[in-house]
mmCIF file of C-alpha atoms in Angstrom:
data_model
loop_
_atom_site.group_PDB
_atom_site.id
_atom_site.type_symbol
_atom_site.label_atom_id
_atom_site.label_comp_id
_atom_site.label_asym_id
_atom_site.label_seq_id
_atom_site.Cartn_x
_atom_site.Cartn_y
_atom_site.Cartn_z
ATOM 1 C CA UNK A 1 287.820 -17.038 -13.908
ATOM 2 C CA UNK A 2 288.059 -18.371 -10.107
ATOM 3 C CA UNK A 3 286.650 -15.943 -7.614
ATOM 4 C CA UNK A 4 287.332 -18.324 -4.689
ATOM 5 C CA UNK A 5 290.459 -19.609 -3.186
ATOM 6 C CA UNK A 6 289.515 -23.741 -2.073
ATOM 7 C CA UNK A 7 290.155 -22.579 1.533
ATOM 8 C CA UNK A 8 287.456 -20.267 0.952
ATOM 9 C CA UNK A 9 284.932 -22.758 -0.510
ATOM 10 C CA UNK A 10 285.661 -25.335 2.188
ATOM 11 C CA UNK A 11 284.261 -22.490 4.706
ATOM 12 C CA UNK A 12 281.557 -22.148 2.556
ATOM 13 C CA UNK A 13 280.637 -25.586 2.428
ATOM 14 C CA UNK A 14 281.010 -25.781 5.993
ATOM 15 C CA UNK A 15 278.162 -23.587 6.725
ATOM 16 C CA UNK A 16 276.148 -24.735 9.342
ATOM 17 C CA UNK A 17 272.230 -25.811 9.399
ATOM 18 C CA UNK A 18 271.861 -23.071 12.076
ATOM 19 C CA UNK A 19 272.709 -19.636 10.033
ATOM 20 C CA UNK A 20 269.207 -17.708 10.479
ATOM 21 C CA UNK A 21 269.460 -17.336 6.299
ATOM 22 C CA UNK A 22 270.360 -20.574 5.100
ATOM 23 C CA UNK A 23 267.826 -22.436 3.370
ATOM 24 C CA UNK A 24 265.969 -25.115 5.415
ATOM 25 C CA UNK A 25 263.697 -27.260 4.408
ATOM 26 C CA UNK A 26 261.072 -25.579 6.004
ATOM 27 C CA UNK A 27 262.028 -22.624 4.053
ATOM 28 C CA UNK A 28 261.212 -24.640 0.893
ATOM 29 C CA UNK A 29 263.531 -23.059 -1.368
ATOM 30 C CA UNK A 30 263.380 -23.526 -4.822
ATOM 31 C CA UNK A 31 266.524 -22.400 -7.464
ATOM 32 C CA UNK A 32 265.590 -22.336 -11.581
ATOM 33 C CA UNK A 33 267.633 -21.032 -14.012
ATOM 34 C CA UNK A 34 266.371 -18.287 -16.465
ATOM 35 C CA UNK A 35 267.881 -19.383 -20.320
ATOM 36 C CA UNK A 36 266.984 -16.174 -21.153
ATOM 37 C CA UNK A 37 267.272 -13.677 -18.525
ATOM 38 C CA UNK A 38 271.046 -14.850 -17.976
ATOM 39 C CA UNK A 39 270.819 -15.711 -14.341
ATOM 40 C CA UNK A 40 269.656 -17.517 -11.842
ATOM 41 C CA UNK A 41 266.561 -17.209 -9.352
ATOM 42 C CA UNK A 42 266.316 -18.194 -5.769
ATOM 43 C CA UNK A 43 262.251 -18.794 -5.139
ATOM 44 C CA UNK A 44 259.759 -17.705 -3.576
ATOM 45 C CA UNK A 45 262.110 -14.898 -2.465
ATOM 46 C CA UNK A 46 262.210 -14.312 -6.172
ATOM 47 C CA UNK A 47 265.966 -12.208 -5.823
ATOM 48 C CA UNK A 48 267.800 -12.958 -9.563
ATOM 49 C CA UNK A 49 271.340 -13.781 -9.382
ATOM 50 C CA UNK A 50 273.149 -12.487 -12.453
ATOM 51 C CA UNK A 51 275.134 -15.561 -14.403
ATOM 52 C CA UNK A 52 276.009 -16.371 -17.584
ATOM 53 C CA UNK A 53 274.847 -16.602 -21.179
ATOM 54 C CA UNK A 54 272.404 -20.033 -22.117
ATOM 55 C CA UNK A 55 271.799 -20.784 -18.479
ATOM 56 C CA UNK A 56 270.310 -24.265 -18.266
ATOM 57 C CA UNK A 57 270.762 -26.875 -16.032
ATOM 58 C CA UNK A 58 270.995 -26.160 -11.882
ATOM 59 C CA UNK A 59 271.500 -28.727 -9.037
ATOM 60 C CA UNK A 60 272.337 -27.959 -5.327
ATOM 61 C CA UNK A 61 273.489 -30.215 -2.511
ATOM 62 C CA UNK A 62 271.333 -32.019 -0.254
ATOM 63 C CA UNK A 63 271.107 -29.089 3.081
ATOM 64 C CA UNK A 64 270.722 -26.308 -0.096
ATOM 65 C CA UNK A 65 273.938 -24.340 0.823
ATOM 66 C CA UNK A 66 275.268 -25.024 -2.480
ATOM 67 C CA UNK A 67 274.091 -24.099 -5.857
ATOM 68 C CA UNK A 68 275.653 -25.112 -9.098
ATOM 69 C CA UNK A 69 274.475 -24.256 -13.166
ATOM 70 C CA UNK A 70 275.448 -24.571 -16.323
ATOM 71 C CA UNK A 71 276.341 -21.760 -18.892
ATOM 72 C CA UNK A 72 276.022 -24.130 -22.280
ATOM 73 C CA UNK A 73 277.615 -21.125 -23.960
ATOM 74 C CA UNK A 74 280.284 -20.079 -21.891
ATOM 75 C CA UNK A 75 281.586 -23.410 -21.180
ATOM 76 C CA UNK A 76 281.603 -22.785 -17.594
ATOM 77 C CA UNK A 77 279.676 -23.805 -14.197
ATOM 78 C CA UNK A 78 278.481 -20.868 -11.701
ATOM 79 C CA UNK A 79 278.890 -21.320 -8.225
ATOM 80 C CA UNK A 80 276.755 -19.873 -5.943
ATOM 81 C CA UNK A 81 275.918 -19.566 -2.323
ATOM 82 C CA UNK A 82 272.537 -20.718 -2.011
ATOM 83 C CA UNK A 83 271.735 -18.577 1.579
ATOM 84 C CA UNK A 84 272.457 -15.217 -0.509
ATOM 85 C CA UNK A 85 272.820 -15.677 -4.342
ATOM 86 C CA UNK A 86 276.781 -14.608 -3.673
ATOM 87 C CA UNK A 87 279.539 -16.074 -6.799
ATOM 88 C CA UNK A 88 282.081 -18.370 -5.483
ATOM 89 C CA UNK A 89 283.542 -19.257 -8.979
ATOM 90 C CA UNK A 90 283.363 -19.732 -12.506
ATOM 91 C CA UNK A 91 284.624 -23.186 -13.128
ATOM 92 C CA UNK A 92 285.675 -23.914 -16.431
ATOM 93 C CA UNK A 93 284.271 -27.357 -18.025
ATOM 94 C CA UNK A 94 283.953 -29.149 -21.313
ATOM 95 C CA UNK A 95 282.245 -28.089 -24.634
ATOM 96 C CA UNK A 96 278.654 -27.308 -24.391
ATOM 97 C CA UNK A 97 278.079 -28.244 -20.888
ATOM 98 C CA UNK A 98 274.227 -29.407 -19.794
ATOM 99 C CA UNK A 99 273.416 -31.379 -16.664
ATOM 100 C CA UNK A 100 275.243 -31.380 -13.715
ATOM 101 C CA UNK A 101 274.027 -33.115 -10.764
ATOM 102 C CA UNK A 102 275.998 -32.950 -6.732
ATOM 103 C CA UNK A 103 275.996 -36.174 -5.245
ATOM 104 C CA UNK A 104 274.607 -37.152 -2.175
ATOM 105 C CA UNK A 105 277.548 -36.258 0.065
ATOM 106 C CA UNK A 106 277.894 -33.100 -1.380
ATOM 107 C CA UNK A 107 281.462 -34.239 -2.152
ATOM 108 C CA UNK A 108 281.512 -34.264 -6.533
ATOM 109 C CA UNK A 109 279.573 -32.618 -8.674
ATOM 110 C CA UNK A 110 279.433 -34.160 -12.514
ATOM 111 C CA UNK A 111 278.825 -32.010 -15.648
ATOM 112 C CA UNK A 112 277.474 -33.671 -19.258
ATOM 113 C CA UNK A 113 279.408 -31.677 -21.660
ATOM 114 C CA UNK A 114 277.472 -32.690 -24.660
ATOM 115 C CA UNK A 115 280.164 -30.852 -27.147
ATOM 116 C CA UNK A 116 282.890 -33.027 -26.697
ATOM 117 C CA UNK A 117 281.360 -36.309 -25.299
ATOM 118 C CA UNK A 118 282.985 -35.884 -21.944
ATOM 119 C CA UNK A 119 281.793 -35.462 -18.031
ATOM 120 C CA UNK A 120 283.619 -32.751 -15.886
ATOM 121 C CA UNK A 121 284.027 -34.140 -12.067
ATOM 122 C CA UNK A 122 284.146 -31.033 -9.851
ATOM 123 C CA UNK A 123 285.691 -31.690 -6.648
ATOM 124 C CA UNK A 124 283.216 -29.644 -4.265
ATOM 125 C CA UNK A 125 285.879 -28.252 -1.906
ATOM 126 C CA UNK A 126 287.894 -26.440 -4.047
ATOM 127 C CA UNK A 127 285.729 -25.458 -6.213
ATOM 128 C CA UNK A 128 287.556 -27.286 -9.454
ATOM 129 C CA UNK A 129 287.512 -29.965 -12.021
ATOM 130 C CA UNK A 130 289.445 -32.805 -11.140
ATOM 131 C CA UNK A 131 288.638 -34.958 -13.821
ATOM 132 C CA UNK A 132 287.146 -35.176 -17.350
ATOM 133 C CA UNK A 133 286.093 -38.678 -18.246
ATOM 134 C CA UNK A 134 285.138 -39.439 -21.927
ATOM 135 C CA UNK A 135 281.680 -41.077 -21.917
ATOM 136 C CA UNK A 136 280.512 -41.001 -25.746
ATOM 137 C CA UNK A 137 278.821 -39.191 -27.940
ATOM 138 C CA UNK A 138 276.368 -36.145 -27.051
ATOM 139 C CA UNK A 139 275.840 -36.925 -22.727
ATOM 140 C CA UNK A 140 273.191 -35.022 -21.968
ATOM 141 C CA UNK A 141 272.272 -35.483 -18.174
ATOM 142 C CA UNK A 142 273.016 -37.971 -15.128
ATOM 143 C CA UNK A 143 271.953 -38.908 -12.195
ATOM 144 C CA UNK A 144 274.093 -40.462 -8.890
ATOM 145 C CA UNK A 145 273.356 -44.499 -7.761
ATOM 146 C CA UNK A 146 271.856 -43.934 -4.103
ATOM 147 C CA UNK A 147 275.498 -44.685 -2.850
ATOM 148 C CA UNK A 148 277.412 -42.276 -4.773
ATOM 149 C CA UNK A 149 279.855 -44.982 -6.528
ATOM 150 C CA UNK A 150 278.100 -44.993 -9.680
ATOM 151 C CA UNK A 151 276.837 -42.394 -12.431
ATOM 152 C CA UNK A 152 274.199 -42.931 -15.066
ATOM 153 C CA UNK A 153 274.585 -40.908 -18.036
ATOM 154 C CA UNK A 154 271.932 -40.050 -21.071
ATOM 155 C CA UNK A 155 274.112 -40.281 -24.221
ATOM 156 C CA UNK A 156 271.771 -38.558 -26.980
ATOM 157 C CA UNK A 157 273.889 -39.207 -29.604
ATOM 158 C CA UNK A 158 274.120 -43.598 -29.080
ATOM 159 C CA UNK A 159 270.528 -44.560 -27.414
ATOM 160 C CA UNK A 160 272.550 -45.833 -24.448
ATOM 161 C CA UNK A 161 273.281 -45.136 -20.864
ATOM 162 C CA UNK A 162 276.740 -44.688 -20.079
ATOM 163 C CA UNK A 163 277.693 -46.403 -16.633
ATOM 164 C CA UNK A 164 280.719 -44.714 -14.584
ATOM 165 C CA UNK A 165 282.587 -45.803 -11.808
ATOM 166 C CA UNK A 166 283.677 -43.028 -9.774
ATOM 167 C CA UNK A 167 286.275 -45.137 -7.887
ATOM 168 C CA UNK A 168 288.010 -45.952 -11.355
ATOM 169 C CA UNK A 169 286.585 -42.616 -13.411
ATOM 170 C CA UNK A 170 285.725 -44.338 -16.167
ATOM 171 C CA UNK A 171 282.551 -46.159 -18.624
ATOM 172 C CA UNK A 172 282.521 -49.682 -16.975
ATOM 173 C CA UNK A 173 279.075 -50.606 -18.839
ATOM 174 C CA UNK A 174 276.015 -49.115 -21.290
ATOM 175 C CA UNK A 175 272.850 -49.771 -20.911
ATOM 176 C CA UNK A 176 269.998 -50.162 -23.056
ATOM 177 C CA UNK A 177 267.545 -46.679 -23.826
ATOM 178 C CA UNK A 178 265.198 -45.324 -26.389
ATOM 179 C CA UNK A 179 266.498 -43.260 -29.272
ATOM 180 C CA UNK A 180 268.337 -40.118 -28.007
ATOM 181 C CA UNK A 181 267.589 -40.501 -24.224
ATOM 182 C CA UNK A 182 267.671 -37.063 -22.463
ATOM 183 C CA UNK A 183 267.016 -36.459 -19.020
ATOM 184 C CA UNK A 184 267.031 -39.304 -16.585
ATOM 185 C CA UNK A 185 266.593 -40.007 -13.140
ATOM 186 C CA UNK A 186 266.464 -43.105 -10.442
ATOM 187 C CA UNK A 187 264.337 -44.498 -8.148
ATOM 188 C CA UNK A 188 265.137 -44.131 -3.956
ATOM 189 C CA UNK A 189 265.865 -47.542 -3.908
ATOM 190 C CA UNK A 190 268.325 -47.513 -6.657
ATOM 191 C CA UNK A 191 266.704 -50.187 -8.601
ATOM 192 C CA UNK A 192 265.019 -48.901 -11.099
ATOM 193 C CA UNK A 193 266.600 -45.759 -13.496
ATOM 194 C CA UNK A 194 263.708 -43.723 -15.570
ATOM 195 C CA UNK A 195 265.010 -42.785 -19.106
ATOM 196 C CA UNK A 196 263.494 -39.918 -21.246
ATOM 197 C CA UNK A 197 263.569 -40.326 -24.719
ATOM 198 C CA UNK A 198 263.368 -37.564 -27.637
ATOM 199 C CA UNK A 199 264.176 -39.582 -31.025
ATOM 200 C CA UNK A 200 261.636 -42.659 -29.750
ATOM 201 C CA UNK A 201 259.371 -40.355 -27.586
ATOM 202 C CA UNK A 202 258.936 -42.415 -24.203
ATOM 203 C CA UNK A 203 260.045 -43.103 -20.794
ATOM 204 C CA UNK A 204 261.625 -46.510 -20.437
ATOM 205 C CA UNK A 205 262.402 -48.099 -17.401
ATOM 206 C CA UNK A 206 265.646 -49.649 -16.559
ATOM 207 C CA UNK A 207 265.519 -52.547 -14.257
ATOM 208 C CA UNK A 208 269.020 -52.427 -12.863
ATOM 209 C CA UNK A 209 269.631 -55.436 -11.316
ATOM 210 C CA UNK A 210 269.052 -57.112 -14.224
ATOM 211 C CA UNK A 211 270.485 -54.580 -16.682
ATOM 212 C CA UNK A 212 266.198 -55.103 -18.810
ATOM 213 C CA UNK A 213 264.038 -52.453 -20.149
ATOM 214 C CA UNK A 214 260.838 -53.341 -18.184
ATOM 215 C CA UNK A 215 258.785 -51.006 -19.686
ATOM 216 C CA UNK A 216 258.001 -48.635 -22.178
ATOM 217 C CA UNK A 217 255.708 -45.350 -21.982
ATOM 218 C CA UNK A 218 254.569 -43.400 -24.737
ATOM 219 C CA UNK A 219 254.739 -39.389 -23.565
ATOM 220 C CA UNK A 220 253.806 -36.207 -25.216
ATOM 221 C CA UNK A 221 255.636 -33.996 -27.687
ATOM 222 C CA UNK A 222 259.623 -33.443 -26.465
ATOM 223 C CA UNK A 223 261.519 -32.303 -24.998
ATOM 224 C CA UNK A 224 261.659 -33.737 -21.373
ATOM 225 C CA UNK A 225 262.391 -33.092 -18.303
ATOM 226 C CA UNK A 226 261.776 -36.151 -15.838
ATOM 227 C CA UNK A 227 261.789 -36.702 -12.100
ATOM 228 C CA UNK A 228 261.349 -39.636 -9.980
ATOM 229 C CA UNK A 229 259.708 -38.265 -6.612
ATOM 230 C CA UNK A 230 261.599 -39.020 -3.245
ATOM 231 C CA UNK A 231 258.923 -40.355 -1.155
ATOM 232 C CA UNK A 232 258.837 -43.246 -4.491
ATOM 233 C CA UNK A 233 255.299 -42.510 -5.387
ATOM 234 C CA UNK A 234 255.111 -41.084 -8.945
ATOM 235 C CA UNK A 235 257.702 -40.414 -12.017
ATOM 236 C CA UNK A 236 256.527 -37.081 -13.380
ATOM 237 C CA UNK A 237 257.640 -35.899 -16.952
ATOM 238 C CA UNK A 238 257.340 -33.053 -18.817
ATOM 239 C CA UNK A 239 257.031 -32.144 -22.580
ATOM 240 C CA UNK A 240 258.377 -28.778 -23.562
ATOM 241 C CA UNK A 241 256.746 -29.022 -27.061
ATOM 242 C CA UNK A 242 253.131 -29.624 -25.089
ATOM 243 C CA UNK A 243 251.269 -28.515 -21.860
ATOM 244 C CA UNK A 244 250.746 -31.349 -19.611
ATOM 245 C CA UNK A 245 252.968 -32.753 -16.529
ATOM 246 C CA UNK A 246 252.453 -37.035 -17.288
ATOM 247 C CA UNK A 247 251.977 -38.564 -13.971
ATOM 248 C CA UNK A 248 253.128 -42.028 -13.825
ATOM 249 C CA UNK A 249 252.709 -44.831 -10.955
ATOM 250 C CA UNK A 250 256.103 -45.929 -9.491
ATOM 251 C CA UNK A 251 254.964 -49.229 -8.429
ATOM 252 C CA UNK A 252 252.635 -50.061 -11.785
ATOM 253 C CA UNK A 253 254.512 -47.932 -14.071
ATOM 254 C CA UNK A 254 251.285 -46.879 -15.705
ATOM 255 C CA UNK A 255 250.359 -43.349 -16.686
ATOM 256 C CA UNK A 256 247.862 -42.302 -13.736
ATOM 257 C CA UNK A 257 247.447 -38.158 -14.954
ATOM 258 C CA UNK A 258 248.367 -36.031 -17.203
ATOM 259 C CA UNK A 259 247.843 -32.435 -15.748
ATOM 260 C CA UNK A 260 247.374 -29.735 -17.531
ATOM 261 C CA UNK A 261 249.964 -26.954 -16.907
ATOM 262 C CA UNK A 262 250.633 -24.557 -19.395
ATOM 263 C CA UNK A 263 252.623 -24.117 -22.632
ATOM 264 C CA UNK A 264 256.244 -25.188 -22.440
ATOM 265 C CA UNK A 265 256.879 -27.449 -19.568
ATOM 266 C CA UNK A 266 260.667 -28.828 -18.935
ATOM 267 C CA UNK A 267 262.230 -28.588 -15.501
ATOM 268 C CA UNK A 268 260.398 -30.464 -13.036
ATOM 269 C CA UNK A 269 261.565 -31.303 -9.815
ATOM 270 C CA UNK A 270 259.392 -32.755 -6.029
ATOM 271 C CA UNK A 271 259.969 -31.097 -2.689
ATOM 272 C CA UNK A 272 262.043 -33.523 -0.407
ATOM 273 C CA UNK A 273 258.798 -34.827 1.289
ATOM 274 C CA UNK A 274 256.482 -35.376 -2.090
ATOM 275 C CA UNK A 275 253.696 -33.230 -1.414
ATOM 276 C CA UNK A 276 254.627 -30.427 -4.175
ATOM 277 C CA UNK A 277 256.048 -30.658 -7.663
ATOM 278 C CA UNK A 278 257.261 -27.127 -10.015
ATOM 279 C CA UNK A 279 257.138 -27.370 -13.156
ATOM 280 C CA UNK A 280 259.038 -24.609 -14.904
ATOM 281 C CA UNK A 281 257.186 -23.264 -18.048
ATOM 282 C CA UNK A 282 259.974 -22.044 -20.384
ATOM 283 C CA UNK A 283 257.869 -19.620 -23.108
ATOM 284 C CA UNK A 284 255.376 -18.684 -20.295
ATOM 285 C CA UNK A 285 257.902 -16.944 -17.659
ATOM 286 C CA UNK A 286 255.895 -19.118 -15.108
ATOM 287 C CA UNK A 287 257.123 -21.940 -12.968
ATOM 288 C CA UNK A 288 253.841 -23.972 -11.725
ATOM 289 C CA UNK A 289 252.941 -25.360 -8.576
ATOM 290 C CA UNK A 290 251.372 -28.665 -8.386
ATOM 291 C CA UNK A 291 250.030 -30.384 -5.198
ATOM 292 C CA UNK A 292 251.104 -34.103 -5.129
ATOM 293 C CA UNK A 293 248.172 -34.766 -3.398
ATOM 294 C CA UNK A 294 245.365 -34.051 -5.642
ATOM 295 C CA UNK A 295 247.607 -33.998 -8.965
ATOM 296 C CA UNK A 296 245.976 -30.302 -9.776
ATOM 297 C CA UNK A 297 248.001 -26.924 -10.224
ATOM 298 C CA UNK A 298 247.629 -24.651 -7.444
ATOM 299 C CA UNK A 299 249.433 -21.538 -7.779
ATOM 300 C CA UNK A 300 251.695 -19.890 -10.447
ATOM 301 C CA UNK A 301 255.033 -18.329 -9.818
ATOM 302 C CA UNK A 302 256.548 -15.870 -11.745
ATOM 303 C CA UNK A 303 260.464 -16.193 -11.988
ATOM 304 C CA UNK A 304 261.557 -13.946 -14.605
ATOM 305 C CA UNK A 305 262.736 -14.520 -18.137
ATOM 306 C CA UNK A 306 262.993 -18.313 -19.390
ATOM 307 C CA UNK A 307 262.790 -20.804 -16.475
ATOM 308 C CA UNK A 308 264.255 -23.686 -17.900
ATOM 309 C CA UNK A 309 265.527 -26.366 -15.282
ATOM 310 C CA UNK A 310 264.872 -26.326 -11.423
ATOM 311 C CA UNK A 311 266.353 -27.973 -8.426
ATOM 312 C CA UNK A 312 265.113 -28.353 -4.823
ATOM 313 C CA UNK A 313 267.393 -29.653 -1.647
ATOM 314 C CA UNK A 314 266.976 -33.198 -1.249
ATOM 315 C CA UNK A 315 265.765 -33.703 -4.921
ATOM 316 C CA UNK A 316 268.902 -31.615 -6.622
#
């Protein structure tokens, strides 16, 4: 059901940096969706914005005025205004949706609808799909190339990487995974593109450029959640069947840490400058706090009911 006409939206969008409530960076917000509490949760105000059933995945745009997630039961992305947890819409996608992910102009946002093997482009200013692109079978997640022309897409169900052109909207290439890659993300530079993997149970890395898997990691127990940190530093990946965060070196691609968080890690996501990670602990109601720095925990937040996938302005 639309709640928002696409003039509307376009004002919304078009809310500027100076608004005493909108979320600056300063302000360090954070947005995680509860699976099981049927919303959505701004943090560390901690104020719950009702939603949909089977909330999981969440992504805003790059100021944090925007927030967009994924009802996997309802079929349909919630809207949000990030400054005060307001609905804009319900947009209606494809079966099952998971990831979604705004790109880096806040222009598109694409939705893995792992149901019927299609991605939902959502055109940002009105608030609507304005294209469903058949990818193969079971997309999962995706992630934007630092330019916005291209989208990388997990396909769980074929151990590839779907490539899409957004000029042309469709699959111009696949690229090589582990068995049923997940959750993926990319590397500031756009070289490199960091693969989780749930049937083969690692991280590979994609050496773009050259189309290669460069390197294989062995991680804990699945599922994963995975995110490459914006200052380039570390890959961090989670395991939602174990307790630890695995830290791994950008440049050597070895594992440096594994820190100990707490049962049932899977949303992770870096602050904008790389000094904090969260780490949303699905069972435990918890989202932890870790400090970049000294790869330790340092606080605990409490979210409400299921935290399941987090997103932070400038690392959506």
């Amino acid at each position: 059901m639309r709640l928002l006409t696409a003039g509307a939206a376009l004002m919304v969008l078009g809310l500027t940096a100076g608004c005493a409530q909108t979320p600056s960076v300063a302000d360090n917000p954070v947005f995680v969706t509860l699976s099981a509490g049927q919303g959505v949760v701004a943090l560390p105000r901690g104020a719950v914005w009702p939603a949909g059933e089977e909330m999981t995945y969440i992504t805003t745009d790059p100021e944090g005025r925007l927030v967009l997630a994924t009802s996997s039961r309802e079929n349909q992305v919630y809207a949000f205004e990030a400054r005060n947890g307001r609905l804009l819409a319900r947009v209606p996608v494809g079966q099952t949706p998971k990831g979604v992910k705004i790109d880096h102009a806040g222009r598109w946002a694409a939705v893995a609808n792992e149901g019927d093997g299609t991605l939902s482009l959502i055109d940002l200013a009105a608030l609507t799909v304005v294209d469903t692109i058949q990818v193969g079978p079971t997309p999962h997640n995706s992630v934007f190339s630092p330019d916005d022309s291209l989208l990388y897409v997990t396909l769980q169900g074929d151990s590839s990487v779907a490539v899409v052109s957004l000029a042309r909207r469709t699959v111009i290439d696949r690229l090589p995974a582990g068995r049923a890659p997940h959750n993926v993300d990319i590397s500031p530079d756009g070289r490199r593109l960091y693969v989780s993997n749930i049937g083969s149970r690692d991280l590979t890395v994609l050496d773009l450029p050259t189309r290669r898997i460069i390197r294989r990691i062995p991680l804990a127990p699945p599922h994963y959640g995975v995110d490459a940190t914006p200052d380039g530093r570390y890959v961090l990946v989670t395991g939602i069947a174990g307790q630890v965060v695995t830290v791994v070196d950008a440049r050597k691609l070895e594992v440096v840490k594994q820190i100990p968080v707490g049962i049932g890690p899977h949303g992770v996501r870096a602050s904008r400058d790389g000094q904090t990670a969260y780490v949303a602990l699905v069972p435990q109601n918890r989202v932890a706090v870790i400090n970049l720095s000294t790869l330790t925990v340092d606080r605990y937040l409490e979210p409400g009911n299921g935290p399941f996938w987090i997103a932070v302005p400038g690392n959506p």
